[in-house]
XYZ file of C-alpha atoms in Angstrom:
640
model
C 0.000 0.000 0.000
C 1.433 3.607 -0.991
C 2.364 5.703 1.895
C 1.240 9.140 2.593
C 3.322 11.794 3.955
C 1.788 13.472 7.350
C 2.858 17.121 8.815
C 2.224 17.374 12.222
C 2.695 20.852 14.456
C 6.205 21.725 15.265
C 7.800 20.697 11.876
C 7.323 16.678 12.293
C 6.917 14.665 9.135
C 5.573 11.311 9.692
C 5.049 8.378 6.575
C 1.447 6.482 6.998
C -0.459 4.001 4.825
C -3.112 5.520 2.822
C -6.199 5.402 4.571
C -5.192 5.518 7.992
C -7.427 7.741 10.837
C -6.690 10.596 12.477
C -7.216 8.309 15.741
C -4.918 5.776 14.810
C -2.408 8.423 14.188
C -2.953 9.888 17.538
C -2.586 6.724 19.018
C 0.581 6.065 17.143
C 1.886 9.257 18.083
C 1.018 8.688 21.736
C 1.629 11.613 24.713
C -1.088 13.599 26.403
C -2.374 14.989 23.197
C -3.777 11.311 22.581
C -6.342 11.027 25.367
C -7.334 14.778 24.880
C -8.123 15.048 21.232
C -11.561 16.023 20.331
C -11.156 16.709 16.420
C -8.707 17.873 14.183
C -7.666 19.590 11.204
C -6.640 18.050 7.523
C -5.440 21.146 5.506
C -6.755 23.592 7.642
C -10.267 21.822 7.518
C -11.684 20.950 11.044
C -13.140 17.697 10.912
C -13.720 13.930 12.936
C -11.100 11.982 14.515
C -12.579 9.262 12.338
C -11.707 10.889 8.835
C -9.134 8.713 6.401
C -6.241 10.507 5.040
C -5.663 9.154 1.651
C -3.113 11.918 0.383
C -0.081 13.936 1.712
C -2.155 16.124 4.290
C -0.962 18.527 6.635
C -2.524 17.837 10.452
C -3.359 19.433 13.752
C -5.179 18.202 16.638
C -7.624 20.150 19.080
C -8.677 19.235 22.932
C -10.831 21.796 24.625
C -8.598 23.916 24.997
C -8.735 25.148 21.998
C -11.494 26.949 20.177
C -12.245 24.256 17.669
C -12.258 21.651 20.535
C -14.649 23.254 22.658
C -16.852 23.662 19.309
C -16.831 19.851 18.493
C -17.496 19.157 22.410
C -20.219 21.675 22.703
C -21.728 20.363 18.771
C -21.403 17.131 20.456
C -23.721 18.476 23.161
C -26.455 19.281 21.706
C -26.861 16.696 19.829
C -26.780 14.437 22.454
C -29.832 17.022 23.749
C -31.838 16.856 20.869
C -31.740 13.069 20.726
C -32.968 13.459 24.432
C -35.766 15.929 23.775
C -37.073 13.707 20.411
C -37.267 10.547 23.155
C -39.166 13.025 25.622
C -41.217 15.036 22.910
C -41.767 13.202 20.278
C -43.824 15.719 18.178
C -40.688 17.948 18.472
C -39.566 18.992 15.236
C -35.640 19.787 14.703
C -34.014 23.462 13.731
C -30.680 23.699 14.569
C -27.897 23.179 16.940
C -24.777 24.898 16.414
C -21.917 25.663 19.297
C -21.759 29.101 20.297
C -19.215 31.444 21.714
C -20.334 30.159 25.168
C -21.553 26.880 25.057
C -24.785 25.677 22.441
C -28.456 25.669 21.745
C -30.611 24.062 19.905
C -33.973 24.967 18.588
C -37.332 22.891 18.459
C -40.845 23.460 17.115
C -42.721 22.053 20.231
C -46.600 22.538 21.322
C -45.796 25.036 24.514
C -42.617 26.239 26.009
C -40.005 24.300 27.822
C -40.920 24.464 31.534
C -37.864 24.585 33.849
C -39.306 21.074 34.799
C -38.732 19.926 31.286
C -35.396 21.013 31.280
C -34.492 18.864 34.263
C -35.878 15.745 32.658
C -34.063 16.430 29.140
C -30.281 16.885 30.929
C -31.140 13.301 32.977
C -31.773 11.707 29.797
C -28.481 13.337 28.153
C -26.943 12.157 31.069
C -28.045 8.547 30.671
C -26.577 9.001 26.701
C -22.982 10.018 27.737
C -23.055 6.789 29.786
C -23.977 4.802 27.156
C -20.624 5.914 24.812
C -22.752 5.895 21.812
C -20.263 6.400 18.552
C -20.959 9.446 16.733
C -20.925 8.134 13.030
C -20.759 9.930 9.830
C -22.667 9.140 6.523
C -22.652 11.131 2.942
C -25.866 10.785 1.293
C -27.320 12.662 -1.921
C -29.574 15.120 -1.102
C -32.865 13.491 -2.173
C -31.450 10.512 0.033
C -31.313 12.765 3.152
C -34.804 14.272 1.505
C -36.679 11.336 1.751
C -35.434 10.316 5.258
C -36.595 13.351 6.553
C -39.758 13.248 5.088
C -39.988 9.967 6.634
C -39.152 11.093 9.877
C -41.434 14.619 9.469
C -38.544 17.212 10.329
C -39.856 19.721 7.734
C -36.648 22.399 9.003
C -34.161 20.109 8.217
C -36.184 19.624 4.381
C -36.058 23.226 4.261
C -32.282 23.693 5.205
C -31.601 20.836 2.264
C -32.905 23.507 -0.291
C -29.600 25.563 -0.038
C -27.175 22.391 -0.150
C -25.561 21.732 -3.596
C -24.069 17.612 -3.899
C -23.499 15.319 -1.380
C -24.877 16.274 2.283
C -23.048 14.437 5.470
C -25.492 12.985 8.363
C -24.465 12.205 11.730
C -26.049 9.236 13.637
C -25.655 8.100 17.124
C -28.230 5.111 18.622
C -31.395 6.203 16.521
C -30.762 9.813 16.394
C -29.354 11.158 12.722
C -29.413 14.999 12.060
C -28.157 16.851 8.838
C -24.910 18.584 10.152
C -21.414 18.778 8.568
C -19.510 18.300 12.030
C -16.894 17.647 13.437
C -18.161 15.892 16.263
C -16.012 13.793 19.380
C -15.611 10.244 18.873
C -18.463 9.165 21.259
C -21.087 10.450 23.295
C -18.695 8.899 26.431
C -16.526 12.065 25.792
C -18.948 14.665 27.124
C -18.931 14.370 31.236
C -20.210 17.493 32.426
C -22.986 19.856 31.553
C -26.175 21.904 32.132
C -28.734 23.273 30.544
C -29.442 26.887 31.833
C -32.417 28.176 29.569
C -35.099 27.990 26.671
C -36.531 30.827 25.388
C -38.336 31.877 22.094
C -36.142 32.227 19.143
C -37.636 32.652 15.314
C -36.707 30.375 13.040
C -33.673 31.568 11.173
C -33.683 34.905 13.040
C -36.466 36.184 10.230
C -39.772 37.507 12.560
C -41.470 36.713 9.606
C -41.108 32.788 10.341
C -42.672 30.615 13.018
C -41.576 31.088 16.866
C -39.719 28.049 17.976
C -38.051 27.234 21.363
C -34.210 27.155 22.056
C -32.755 25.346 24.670
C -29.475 26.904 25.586
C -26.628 25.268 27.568
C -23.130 24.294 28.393
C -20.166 21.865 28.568
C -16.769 21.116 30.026
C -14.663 18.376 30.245
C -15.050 18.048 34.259
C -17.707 18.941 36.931
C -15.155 21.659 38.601
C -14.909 23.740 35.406
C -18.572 23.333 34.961
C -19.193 24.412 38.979
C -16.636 27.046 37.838
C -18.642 28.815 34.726
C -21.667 28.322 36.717
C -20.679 30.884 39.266
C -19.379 32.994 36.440
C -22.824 33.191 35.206
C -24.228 33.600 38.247
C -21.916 36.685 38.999
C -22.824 37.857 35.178
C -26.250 37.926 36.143
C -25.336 40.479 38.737
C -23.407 42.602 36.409
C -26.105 43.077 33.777
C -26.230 46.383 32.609
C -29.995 46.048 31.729
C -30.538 45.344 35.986
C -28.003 47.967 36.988
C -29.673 49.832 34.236
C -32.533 50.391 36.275
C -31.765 49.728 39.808
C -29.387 53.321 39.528
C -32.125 54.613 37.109
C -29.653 55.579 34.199
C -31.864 54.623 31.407
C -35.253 53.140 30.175
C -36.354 51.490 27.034
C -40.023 50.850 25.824
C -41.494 48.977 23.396
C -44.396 50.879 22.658
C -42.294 53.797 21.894
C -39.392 51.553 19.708
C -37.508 48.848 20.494
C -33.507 49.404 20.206
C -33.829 52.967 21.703
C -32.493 54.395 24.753
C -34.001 56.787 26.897
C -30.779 57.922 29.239
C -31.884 58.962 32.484
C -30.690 62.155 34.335
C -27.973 60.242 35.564
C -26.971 58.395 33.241
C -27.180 61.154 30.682
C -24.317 62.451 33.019
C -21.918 59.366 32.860
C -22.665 59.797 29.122
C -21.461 63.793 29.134
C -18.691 63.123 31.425
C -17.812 60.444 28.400
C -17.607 62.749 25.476
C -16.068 65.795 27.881
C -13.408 63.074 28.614
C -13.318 62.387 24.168
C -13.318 65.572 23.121
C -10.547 67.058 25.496
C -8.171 64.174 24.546
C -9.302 64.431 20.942
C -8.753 68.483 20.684
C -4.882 67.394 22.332
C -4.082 65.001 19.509
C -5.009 67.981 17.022
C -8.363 66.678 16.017
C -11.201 69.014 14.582
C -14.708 68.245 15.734
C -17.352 68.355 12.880
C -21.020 67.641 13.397
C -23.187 66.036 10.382
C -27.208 65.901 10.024
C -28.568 62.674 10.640
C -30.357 62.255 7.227
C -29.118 62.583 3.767
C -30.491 61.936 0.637
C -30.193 59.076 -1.484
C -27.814 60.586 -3.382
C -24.996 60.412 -1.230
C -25.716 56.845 -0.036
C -25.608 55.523 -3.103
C -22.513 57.357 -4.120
C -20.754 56.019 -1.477
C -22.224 52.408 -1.627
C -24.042 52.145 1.565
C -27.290 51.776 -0.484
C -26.219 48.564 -2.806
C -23.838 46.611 0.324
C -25.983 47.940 3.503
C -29.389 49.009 2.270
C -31.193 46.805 4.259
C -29.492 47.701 7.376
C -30.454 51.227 6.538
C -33.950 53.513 7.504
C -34.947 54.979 3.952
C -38.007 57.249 3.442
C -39.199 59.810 0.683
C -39.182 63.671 1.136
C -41.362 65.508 -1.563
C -40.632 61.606 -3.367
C -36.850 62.271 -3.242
C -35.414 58.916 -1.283
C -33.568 60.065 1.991
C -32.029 57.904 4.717
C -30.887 58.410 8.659
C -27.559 58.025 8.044
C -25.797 54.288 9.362
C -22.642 55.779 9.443
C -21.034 59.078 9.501
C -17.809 58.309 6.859
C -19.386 59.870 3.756
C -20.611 63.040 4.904
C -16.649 63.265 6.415
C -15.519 63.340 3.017
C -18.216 65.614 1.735
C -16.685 68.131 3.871
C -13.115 67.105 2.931
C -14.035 67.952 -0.540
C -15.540 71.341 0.062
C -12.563 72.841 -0.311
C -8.525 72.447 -2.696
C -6.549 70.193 0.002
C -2.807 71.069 -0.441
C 0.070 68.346 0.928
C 0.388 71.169 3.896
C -3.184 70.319 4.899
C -2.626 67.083 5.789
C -2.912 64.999 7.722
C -6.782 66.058 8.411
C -8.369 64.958 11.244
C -12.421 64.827 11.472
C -13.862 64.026 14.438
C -17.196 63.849 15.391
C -19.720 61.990 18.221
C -22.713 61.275 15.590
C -25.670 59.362 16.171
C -26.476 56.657 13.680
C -29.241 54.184 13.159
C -29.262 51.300 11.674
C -32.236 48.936 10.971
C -31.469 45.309 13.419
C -33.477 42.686 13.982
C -35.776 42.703 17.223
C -34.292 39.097 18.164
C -30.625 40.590 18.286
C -31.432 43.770 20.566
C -29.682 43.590 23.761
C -30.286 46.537 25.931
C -27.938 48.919 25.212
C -25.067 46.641 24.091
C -27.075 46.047 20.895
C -29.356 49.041 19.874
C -31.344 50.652 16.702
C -29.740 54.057 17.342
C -26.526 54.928 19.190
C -24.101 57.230 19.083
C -20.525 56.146 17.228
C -17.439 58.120 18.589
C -16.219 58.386 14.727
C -13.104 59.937 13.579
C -11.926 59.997 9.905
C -8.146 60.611 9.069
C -6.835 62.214 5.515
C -3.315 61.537 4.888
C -0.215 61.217 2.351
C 1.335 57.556 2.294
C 4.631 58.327 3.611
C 2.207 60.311 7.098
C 0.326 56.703 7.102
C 2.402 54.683 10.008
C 2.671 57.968 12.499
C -1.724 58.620 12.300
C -1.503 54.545 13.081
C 0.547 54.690 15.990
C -1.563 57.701 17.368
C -4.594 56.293 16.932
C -3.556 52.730 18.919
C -1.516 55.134 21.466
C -4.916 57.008 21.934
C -6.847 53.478 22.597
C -4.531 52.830 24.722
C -4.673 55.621 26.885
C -8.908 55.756 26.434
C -8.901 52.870 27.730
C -6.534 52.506 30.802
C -8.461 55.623 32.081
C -11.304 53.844 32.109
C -9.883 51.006 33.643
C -9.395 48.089 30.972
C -5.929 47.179 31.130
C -5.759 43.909 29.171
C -7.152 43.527 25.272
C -7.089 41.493 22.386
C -6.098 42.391 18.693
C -7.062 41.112 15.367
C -5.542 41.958 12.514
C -7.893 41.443 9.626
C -6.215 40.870 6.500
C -7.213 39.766 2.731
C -7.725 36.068 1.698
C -5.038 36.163 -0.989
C -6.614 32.962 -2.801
C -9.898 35.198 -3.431
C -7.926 38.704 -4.279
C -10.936 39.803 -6.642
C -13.294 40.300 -3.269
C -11.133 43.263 -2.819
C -10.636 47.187 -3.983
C -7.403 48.741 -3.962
C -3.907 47.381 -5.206
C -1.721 44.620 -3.878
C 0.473 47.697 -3.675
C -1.671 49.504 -1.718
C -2.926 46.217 0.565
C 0.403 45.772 1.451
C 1.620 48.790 2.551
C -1.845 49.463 4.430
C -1.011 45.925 5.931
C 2.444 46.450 6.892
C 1.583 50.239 8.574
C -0.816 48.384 10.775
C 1.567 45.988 12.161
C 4.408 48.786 12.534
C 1.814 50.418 14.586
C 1.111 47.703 16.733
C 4.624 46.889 17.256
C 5.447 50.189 18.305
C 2.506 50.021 20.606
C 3.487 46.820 21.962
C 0.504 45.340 21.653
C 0.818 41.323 20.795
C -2.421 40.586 17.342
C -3.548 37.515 15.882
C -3.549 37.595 12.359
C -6.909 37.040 10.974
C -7.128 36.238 7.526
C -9.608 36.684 5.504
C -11.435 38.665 7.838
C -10.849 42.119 5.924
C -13.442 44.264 4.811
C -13.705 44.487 1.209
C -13.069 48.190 1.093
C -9.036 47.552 3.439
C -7.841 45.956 6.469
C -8.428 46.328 9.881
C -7.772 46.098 13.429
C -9.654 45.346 15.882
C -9.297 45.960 19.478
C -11.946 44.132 21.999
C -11.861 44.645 25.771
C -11.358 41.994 28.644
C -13.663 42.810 31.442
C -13.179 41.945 35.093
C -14.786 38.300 34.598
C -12.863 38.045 31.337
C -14.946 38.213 28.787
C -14.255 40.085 25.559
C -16.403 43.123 24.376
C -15.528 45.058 21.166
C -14.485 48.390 21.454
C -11.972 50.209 19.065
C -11.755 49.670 15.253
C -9.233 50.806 12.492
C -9.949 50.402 9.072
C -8.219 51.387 5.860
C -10.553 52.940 3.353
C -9.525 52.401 -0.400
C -13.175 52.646 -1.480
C -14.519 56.308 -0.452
C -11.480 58.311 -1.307
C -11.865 56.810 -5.269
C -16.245 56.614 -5.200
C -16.150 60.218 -4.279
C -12.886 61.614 -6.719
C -10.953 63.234 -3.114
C -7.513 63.945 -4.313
C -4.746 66.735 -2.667
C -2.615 68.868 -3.875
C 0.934 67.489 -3.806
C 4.742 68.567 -3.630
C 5.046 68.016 -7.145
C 1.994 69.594 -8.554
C -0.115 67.468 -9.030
C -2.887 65.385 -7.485
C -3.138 62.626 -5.368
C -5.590 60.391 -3.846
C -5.569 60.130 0.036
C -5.203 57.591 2.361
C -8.732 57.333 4.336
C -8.219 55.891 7.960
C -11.385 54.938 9.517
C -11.454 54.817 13.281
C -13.491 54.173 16.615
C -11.851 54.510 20.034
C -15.183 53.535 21.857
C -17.603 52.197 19.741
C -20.802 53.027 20.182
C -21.446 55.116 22.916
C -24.415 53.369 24.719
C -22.200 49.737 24.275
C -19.574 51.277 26.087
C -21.734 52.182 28.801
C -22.955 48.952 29.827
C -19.473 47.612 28.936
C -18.404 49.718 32.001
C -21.617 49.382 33.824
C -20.844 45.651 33.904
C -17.269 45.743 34.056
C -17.397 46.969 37.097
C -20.727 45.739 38.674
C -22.204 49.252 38.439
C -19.226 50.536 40.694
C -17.830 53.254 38.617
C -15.180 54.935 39.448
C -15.216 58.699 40.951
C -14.956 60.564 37.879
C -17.541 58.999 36.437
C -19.828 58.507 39.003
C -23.194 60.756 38.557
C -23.264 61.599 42.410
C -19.533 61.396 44.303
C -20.112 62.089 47.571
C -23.839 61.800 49.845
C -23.302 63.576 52.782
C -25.545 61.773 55.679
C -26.771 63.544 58.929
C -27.253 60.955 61.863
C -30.254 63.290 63.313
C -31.811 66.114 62.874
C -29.779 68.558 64.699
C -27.064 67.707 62.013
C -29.056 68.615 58.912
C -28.171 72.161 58.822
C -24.351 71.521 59.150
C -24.960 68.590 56.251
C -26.018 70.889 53.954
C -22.966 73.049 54.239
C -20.527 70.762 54.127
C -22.929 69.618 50.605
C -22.399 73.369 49.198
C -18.673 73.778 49.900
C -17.981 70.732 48.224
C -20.057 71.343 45.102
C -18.233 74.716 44.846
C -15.543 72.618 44.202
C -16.551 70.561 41.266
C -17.813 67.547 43.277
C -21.259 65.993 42.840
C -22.670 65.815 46.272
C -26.155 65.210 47.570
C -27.237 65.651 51.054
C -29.451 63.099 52.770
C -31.052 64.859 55.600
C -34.173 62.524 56.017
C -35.602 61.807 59.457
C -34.208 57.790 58.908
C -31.793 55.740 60.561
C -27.758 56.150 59.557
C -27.606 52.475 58.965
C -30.123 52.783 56.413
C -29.102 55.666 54.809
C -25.525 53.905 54.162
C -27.391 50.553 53.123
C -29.371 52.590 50.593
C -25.975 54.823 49.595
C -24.049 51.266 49.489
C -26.921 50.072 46.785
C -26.571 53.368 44.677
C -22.787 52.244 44.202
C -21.976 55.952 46.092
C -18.182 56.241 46.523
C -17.831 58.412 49.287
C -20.156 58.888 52.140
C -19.713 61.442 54.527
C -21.655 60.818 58.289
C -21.584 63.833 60.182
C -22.662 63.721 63.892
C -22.674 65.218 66.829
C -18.641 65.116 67.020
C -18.359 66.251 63.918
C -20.522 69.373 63.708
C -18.446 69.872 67.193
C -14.767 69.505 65.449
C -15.815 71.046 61.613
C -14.926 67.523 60.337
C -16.443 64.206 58.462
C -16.564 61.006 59.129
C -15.866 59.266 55.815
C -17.172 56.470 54.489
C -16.175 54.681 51.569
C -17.945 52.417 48.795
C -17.305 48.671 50.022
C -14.867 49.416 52.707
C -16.341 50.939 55.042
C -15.147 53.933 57.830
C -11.809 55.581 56.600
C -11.380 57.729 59.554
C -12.468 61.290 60.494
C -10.966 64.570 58.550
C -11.575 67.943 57.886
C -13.670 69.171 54.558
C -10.577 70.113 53.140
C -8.536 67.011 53.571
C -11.309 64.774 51.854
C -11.665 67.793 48.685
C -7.441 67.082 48.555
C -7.809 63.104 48.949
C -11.057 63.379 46.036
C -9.329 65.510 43.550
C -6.384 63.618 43.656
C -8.466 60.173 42.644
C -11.053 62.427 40.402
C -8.089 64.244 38.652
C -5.939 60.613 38.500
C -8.620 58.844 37.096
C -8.126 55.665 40.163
């Protein structure tokens, strides 16, 4: 029998018979990897552990802890749950089961929801099919093969999902179960040991509201009941952070259906946190030798479809008629940037040209994908747009990350990841611009992240059509990722639109664009911080600093003073003089996430001093007005 040449990780080359498994070659191979292995990749395709190699192939195993283990493990999953809930509920029809970021789901067209009950009964079952270490087998089948079995079996999604196959489909079967998936998937059923199911809820059938309501069960999977008791508690403690909850127990915003869905109301206070945001933007913008520009939220047709947003992101977009001339609220703010770029000659001196501007956008999402404010209908984009010559282009790079950096670290995020998104070379013709111009756009993003220090994975592929990118997501106190700034080259608008300078020599030349975010979308970043820190935010951004508490009447007066001094000095203070109890009034200033809390009694009115008080801590010790305005402005100013 011919051999076949294998590449393994690390440079190994290893000679097989044609034919052989990726299992026996892991057992071959031997080491921890062996009894780890969930699935693996042949040519940078993930697949089974039970695929044949029958030509030279280049190979790479996964356990969980890597992301393509933890999606065959949690695939695995939930197909081990939908075999359970077909055995329960027979009338259940099958959607789909994918892994997630976090775990799976799987959704089914049942009679009535899933009652928490139910759920308890479907993860016994699944537990009783891990036991059994039922293979999971693969089988390609034409489509009107897999047609006809599914008829058979009345699972009218999966007919449906068969329309938009072309050849061969692949089944996977375990005991009696068989779904239409394309994998991978673990060996057996043995391999999953610990899980949970922590919800169902309503989810339309392919995410179109126009399509029948079905119900998702959503859950998760580790390898071991400690990791599992482990996420559990991570959950439990995200509950506690959600911004929607902290939302309204500090009353910073509202939204209501029957006014729109995806639309914030902000709340006095939380209106604040959102001004002491874009004071924060704009002063550190204005340092960096940006200009602020401000752009009307609608524009005509016209410009959209000049600039494309009409033919690639029309249906994203809000479009109406005005005396029958097609308008839309703008979805982004890039092309009316350039519009004012090109009212005037730009010389070589001009640039670079920095626009800046905190415009509100709206764009047209789905009701099933709206998430308080993390995921929202309008919101406000902290947009900047950057002109420049080629040999300018690394230098606006490294001030941009530099900037991100510093945003950020105020705010407290100290630790992010990067992706670089780059083209797909095999598929070059998805792309504008010049290999000339991809490349040097390419290599000025890594220069900039070198000099910044900051470690990327290289995602490829992952470009937009119009340049590449980077982008720059957030780890949050649990660790979990949240996207945040964005850099994109632009060698789309600047040709669409005909924006040229002046140059050295005479003539003209077209611009780099630079497309940037530091923060997103305003009202993501909020609950970003709002759950990042458990509704705890720091001073400076905190919409009252300092409550300062009488402990009786005869206090109240003296309260109140102490209140005015320090909001003559730039604090936000609010007395509480009410006729309650001290201990409640902390309780209740503990709850509204106050940072400082003044007492004053007795002693104090005495001595012209506080007793301070301090979010989470407890008593600091007692000190005069003027001592706690030095030991605030020093943490205000600081940004602790």
């Amino acid at each position: 029998m011919k051999n076949i040449e294998v590449k393994l990780p690390g440079g190994v080359v290893k000679q097989y018979p044609t034919g052989i498994r990726l299992s026996q070659v892991l057992n071959e191979l031997g080491g921890d990897l062996n009894g780890r292995a969930l699935a693996a990749a042949v040519n940078g395709e993930v697949t089974d552990l039970s695929r044949e190699l029958q030509d030279d192939s280049q190979v790479r195993f996964f356990a969980f802890d890597c992301e393509e283990g933890k999606a065959a493990y949690w695939h695995s999953t939930s197909h081990i749950m939908a075999q359970a809930v077909k055995e329960l509920f027979p009338e259940a029809k099958l959607g789909i089961g994918p892994p997630i970021s976090e775990g799976f789901y799987y959704d089914f067209d049942v009679e009535k929801p899933f009652s928490t009950e139910d759920l308890k009964k479907i993860e016994k079952r699944m537990h009783e099919i891990a036991k059994e270490d039922l293979p999971f087998q693969r089988r390609e089948v034409s489509k009107e093969e897999a047609r006809a079995l599914f008829k058979e079996k009345n699972e009218p999604y999966k007919i449906e999902l068969l329309e938009g196959l072309e050849g061969q489909v692949s089944l996977y079967e375990h005991d009696d179960f068989v779904d239409l998936c394309k994998g991978p998937h673990v060996p057996s059923t043995g391999r999953i040991k610990s899980f949970q199911l922590l919800s169902a809820a309503g989810a339309y059938w392919r995410g179109d509201e126009a399509n029948k309501m079905l119900q998702r069960i959503y859950g998760i999977a580790f390898e071991n009941e400690e990791d599992l008791q482990k996420h559990i508690e991570l959950l439990e403690e995200a509950k506690k952070r959600d911004h929607r909850r902290l939302g309204t127990e500090l009353d910073l915003f509202s939204i209501h259906e029957e006014t729109g869905a995806g639309l914030v109301y902000w709340h006095p206070k939380g209106a604040l946190i959102l001004e002491l945001i874009r004071d924060f933007w704009r002063e550190e913008h204005w340092k960096r030798g940006y200009q602020l520009v401000s752009t009307p939220h609608i524009a005509s047709g016209r410009l959209w479809r000049s600039s494309g947003h009409l033919d690639f992101f029309g249906e994203n977009m809000y479009v109406f008629d005005v005396d029958e001339v097609p308008y839309a609220l703008k979805p982004m703010n890039c092309p009316m940037h350039v519009v004012i770029y090109k009212t005037r000659v730009r010389s070589y001196r001009d640039l670079p040209l920095r626009f800046a501007e905190l415009g509100t956008v709206y764009r047209k999402e789905k009701s099933g994908v709206l998430h308080g404010t993390l995921r929202v209908r309008g919101f406000t984009q902290d947009d900047a747009h950057i002109f420049c010559m080629p040999e300018q282009l690394v230098e606006e790079l490294v001030g941009v990350v530099e900037l991100a950096k510093y945003m950020m670290s105020s705010f407290g995020f100290k630790e992010y990841k990067v992706n670089l998104s780059v083209r797909d070379l095999a598929q070059k013709e998805k792309y504008m611009g010049s290999d000339e111009d991809w490349k040097k756009a390419e290599s000025a993003l890594i220069e900039a992240l070198k000099k910044a220090d900051l470690p990327y994975h290289r995602a490829e592929g992952e470009a937009i059509f119009y340049g590449p990118k980077i982008d720059i997501d957030l780890l949050d106190a649990l660790g979990r990722h949240w996207q945040a700034t964005t850099i994109q080259f632009d060698f789309n608008l600047p040709e669409r639109f005909g924006i040229t300078y002046m140059g050295k020599d005479g003539k003209e030349h077209t611009p780099y664009m630079i497309h940037r975010a530091i923060l997103g979308a305003l009202e993501r970043f909020v609950g970003t911080l709002l759950e990042h820190y458990a509704g705890a935010l720091p001073v400076w951004l905190s919409p009252v600093q300092a409550k300062v508490m009488s402990i009786t009447d005869g206090q109240a007066s003296y309260a109140n003073s102490v209140s005015e001094r320090l909001k003559s000095e730039g604090l936000r203070v609010e007395p509480d003089v009410r006729n309650e109890k001290i201990g409640h009034k902390i309780r209740e200033g503990e709850k509204e996430k106050i940072p400082y809390m003044l007492i004053v009694g007795k002693k104090e009115v005495e001595t012209g001093k506080v007793s301070l008080r301090r979010r989470h801590e407890g008593v600091k010790g007692v000190m005069s007005v003027e001592e706690f305005l030095k030991l605030a402005g020093e943490e205000i100013s600081s940004k602790v």
